[in-house]
Coordinates of C-alpha atoms in Angstrom, one line a residue:
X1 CA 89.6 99.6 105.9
X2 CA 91.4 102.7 104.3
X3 CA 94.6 102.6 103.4
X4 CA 95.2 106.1 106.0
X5 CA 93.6 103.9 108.4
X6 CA 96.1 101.2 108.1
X7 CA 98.8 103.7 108.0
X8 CA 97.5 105.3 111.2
X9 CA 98.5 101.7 112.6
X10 CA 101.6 101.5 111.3
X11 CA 103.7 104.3 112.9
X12 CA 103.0 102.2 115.9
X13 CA 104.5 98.7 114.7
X14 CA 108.1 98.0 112.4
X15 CA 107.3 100.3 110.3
X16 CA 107.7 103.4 112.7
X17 CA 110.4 101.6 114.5
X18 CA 112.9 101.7 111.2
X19 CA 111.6 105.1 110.9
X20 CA 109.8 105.0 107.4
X21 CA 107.9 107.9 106.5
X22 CA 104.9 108.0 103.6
X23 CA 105.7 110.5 101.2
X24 CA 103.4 109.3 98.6
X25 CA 100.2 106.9 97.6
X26 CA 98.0 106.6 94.8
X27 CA 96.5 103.6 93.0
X28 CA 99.5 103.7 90.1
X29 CA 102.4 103.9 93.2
X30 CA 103.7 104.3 96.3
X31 CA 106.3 106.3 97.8
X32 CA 107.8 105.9 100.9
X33 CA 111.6 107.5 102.6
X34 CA 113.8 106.7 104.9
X35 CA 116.5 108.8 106.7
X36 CA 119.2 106.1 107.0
X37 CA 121.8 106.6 109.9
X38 CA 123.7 104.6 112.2
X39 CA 120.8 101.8 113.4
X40 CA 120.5 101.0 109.7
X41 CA 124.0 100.5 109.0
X42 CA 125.5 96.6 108.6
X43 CA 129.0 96.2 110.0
X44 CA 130.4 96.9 106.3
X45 CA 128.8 100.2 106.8
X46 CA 126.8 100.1 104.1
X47 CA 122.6 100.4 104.8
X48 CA 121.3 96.4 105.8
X49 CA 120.0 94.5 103.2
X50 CA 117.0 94.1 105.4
X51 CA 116.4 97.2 105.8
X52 CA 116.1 98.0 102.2
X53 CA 113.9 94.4 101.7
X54 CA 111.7 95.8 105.0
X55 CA 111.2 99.2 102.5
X56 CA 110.3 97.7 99.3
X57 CA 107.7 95.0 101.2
X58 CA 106.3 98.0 102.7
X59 CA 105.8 100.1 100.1
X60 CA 104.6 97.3 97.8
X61 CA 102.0 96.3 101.0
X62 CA 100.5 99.6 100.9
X63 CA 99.7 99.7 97.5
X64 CA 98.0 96.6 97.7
X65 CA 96.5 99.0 100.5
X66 CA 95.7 101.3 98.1
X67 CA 94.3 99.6 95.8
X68 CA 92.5 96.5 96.9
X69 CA 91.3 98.9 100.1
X70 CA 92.7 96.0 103.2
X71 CA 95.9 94.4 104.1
X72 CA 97.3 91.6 101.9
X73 CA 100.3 89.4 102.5
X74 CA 103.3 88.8 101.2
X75 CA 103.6 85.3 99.5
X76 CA 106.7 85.9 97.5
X77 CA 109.3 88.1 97.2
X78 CA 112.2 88.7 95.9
X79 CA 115.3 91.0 95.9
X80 CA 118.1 92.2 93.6
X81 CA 120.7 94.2 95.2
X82 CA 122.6 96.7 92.7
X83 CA 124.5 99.0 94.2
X84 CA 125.5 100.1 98.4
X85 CA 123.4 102.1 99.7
X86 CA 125.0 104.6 102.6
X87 CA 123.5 106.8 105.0
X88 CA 120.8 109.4 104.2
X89 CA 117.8 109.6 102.5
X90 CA 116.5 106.9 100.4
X91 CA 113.4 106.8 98.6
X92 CA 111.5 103.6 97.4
X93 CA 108.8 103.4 94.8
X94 CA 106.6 100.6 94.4
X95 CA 104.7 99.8 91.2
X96 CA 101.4 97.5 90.6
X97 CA 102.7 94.6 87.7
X98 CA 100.0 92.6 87.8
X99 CA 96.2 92.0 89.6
X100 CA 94.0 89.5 90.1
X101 CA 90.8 89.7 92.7
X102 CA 92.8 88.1 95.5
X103 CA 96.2 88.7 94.5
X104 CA 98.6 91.5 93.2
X105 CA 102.2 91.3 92.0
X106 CA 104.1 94.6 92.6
X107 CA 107.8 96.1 91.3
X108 CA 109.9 98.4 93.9
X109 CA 113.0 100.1 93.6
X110 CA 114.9 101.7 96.4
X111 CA 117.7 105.3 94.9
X112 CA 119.4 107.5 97.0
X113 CA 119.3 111.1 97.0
X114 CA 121.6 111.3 94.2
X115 CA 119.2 108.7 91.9
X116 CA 121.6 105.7 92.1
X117 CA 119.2 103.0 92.0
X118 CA 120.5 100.7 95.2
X119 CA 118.1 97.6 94.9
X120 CA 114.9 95.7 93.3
X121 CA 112.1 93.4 94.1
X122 CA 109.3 91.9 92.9
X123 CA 106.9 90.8 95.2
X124 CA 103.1 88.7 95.1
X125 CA 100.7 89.3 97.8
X126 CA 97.0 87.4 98.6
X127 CA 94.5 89.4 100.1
X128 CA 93.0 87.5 102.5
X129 CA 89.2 86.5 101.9
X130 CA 87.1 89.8 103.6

């Protein structure tokens, strides 16, 4: 399966319902934005910290997309939050660490529009045997 397959599938699953768009994909990384308003918001005000875990699993799935050409999943991961994040766009990048044949371990980082760099993960994923 391609990876523009899978994303085909996507728009109609959580993906397109926190409103995550591909900006863009290559085997070395991933981009992916998000137009944060009100729905993303926790009742500090500040964007969820699940919404910004939901972005960097994402973008870190579909490079394993990308790369190993069908869906993994993720086994581990794990988040560092930095600094607030507020409403507007945010931008996460995902990065390949690490690859074995049935498992990859991926970086991401999630800025704002004015670069402040919000949060981190790391994340492992197994691709399921074809």
């Amino acid at each position: 399966m391609e990876w523009k397959e899978i994303m085909g599938k996507e728009e109609h699953s959580f993906w397109g319902l926190l409103g995550m768009e591909l900006i863009s994909v290559n085997k070395q990384m991933v981009e992916i934005g998000l137009n944060a308003d009100e729905r993303h918001l926790n009742s500090m005000g500040i964007v969820h910290g699940g919404v910004l875990s939901a972005m960097m699993d994402q973008s870190m799935g579909t490079l394993v997309a990308a790369v190993k050409g069908r869906l993994g999943v993720t086994t581990h991961l794990n988040v560092q939050f930095l600094s607030p994040m507020h409403k507007g766009i945010l931008k996460v990048s995902a990065f390949p660490l690490h690859e074995t044949y049935r498992t990859m371990t991926l970086r991401a980082e999630v800025r704002d529009a004015e670069g402040i760099l919000g949060c981190i993960s790391t994340a492992t994923f197994r691709v399921p045997k074809a």
